[in-house]
């Protein structure tokens, strides 16, 4: 599973980092970043949960 954050949409709320801190990190610019391009299998459910919880739908997952 590949992951990306759309920096144009992200508002920096930090929810993704709270739910999946091994996949996302909040920065002042450009807000949240994905720490990995390919999500490790043991982080996939957290990454999906963070994606569902993102209020801006700024996280893109590709299986
Ligand atoms: Fe950005 Fe969405 Fe993460 Fe909030 S949850 S920091 S809007 S990617």
PDB file of C-alpha atoms and ligand atoms in Angstrom:
ATOM      1  CA  UNK A   1       0.000   0.000   0.000  1.00  0.00           C
ATOM      2  CA  UNK A   2       1.414   3.344  -1.082  1.00  0.00           C
ATOM      3  CA  UNK A   3       0.625   6.574   0.765  1.00  0.00           C
ATOM      4  CA  UNK A   4       0.820  10.279  -0.042  1.00  0.00           C
ATOM      5  CA  UNK A   5      -0.415  13.484   1.549  1.00  0.00           C
ATOM      6  CA  UNK A   6      -1.793  16.162  -0.747  1.00  0.00           C
ATOM      7  CA  UNK A   7      -0.055  19.257   0.577  1.00  0.00           C
ATOM      8  CA  UNK A   8      -2.433  21.562  -1.266  1.00  0.00           C
ATOM      9  CA  UNK A   9      -5.368  20.203   0.748  1.00  0.00           C
ATOM     10  CA  UNK A  10      -3.851  19.338   4.148  1.00  0.00           C
ATOM     11  CA  UNK A  11      -4.740  21.856   6.870  1.00  0.00           C
ATOM     12  CA  UNK A  12      -2.281  20.589   9.461  1.00  0.00           C
ATOM     13  CA  UNK A  13      -4.817  19.391  12.050  1.00  0.00           C
ATOM     14  CA  UNK A  14      -2.540  16.564  13.206  1.00  0.00           C
ATOM     15  CA  UNK A  15      -5.170  13.824  13.379  1.00  0.00           C
ATOM     16  CA  UNK A  16      -3.194  11.549  11.055  1.00  0.00           C
ATOM     17  CA  UNK A  17      -0.075  11.781  13.207  1.00  0.00           C
ATOM     18  CA  UNK A  18      -2.091  11.063  16.347  1.00  0.00           C
ATOM     19  CA  UNK A  19      -3.624   7.927  14.818  1.00  0.00           C
ATOM     20  CA  UNK A  20      -0.606   6.675  12.854  1.00  0.00           C
ATOM     21  CA  UNK A  21       2.587   8.303  14.171  1.00  0.00           C
ATOM     22  CA  UNK A  22       4.789   5.782  12.382  1.00  0.00           C
ATOM     23  CA  UNK A  23       3.294   6.770   9.026  1.00  0.00           C
ATOM     24  CA  UNK A  24       2.611  10.518   9.310  1.00  0.00           C
ATOM     25  CA  UNK A  25       4.423  13.445  10.869  1.00  0.00           C
ATOM     26  CA  UNK A  26       3.143  16.962  11.317  1.00  0.00           C
ATOM     27  CA  UNK A  27       5.432  19.749  10.178  1.00  0.00           C
ATOM     28  CA  UNK A  28       4.887  23.488  10.113  1.00  0.00           C
ATOM     29  CA  UNK A  29       5.366  23.421   6.351  1.00  0.00           C
ATOM     30  CA  UNK A  30       4.012  21.678   4.350  1.00  0.00           C
ATOM     31  CA  UNK A  31       1.959  20.399   7.230  1.00  0.00           C
ATOM     32  CA  UNK A  32       1.667  16.619   7.370  1.00  0.00           C
ATOM     33  CA  UNK A  33       4.100  14.419   5.504  1.00  0.00           C
ATOM     34  CA  UNK A  34       4.133  10.695   4.933  1.00  0.00           C
ATOM     35  CA  UNK A  35       7.221   9.191   6.551  1.00  0.00           C
ATOM     36  CA  UNK A  36       7.132   6.246   4.167  1.00  0.00           C
ATOM     37  CA  UNK A  37       6.113   5.752   0.544  1.00  0.00           C
ATOM     38  CA  UNK A  38       5.034   2.175   1.150  1.00  0.00           C
ATOM     39  CA  UNK A  39       3.139   1.493   4.364  1.00  0.00           C
ATOM     40  CA  UNK A  40       4.537  -1.481   6.314  1.00  0.00           C
ATOM     41  CA  UNK A  41       1.933  -4.255   6.682  1.00  0.00           C
ATOM     42  CA  UNK A  42       1.647  -3.778  10.428  1.00  0.00           C
ATOM     43  CA  UNK A  43       0.775  -0.083   9.912  1.00  0.00           C
ATOM     44  CA  UNK A  44      -1.844  -0.529   7.202  1.00  0.00           C
ATOM     45  CA  UNK A  45      -4.851  -0.511   9.479  1.00  0.00           C
ATOM     46  CA  UNK A  46      -3.621   2.641  11.260  1.00  0.00           C
ATOM     47  CA  UNK A  47      -2.976   4.308   7.902  1.00  0.00           C
ATOM     48  CA  UNK A  48      -6.496   3.449   6.746  1.00  0.00           C
ATOM     49  CA  UNK A  49      -7.965   4.739   9.998  1.00  0.00           C
ATOM     50  CA  UNK A  50      -6.042   8.015   9.633  1.00  0.00           C
ATOM     51  CA  UNK A  51      -7.168   8.344   6.040  1.00  0.00           C
ATOM     52  CA  UNK A  52     -10.791   7.870   7.038  1.00  0.00           C
ATOM     53  CA  UNK A  53     -10.406  10.386   9.876  1.00  0.00           C
ATOM     54  CA  UNK A  54      -8.710  13.116   7.822  1.00  0.00           C
ATOM     55  CA  UNK A  55     -11.226  15.977   7.697  1.00  0.00           C
ATOM     56  CA  UNK A  56      -9.809  17.274   4.426  1.00  0.00           C
ATOM     57  CA  UNK A  57      -9.516  13.915   2.629  1.00  0.00           C
ATOM     58  CA  UNK A  58      -5.898  14.862   1.971  1.00  0.00           C
ATOM     59  CA  UNK A  59      -4.437  11.362   2.369  1.00  0.00           C
ATOM     60  CA  UNK A  60      -4.174   9.164  -0.698  1.00  0.00           C
ATOM     61  CA  UNK A  61      -3.792   5.399  -0.328  1.00  0.00           C
ATOM     62  CA  UNK A  62      -3.204   3.046  -3.232  1.00  0.00           C
ATOM     63  CA  UNK A  63      -3.373  -0.696  -2.732  1.00  0.00           C
TER      64      UNK A  63
HETATM   65 FE1  LIG B   1      -3.484  17.050   7.062  1.00  0.00          FE
HETATM   66 FE2  LIG B   1      -5.467  15.288   7.013  1.00  0.00          FE
HETATM   67 FE3  LIG B   1      -3.310  14.823   8.480  1.00  0.00          FE
HETATM   68 FE4  LIG B   1      -5.038  16.716   9.204  1.00  0.00          FE
HETATM   69  S1  LIG B   1      -5.434  14.494   9.135  1.00  0.00           S
HETATM   70  S2  LIG B   1      -2.781  16.874   9.195  1.00  0.00           S
HETATM   71  S3  LIG B   1      -5.670  17.506   7.225  1.00  0.00           S
HETATM   72  S4  LIG B   1      -3.377  14.959   6.239  1.00  0.00           S
END
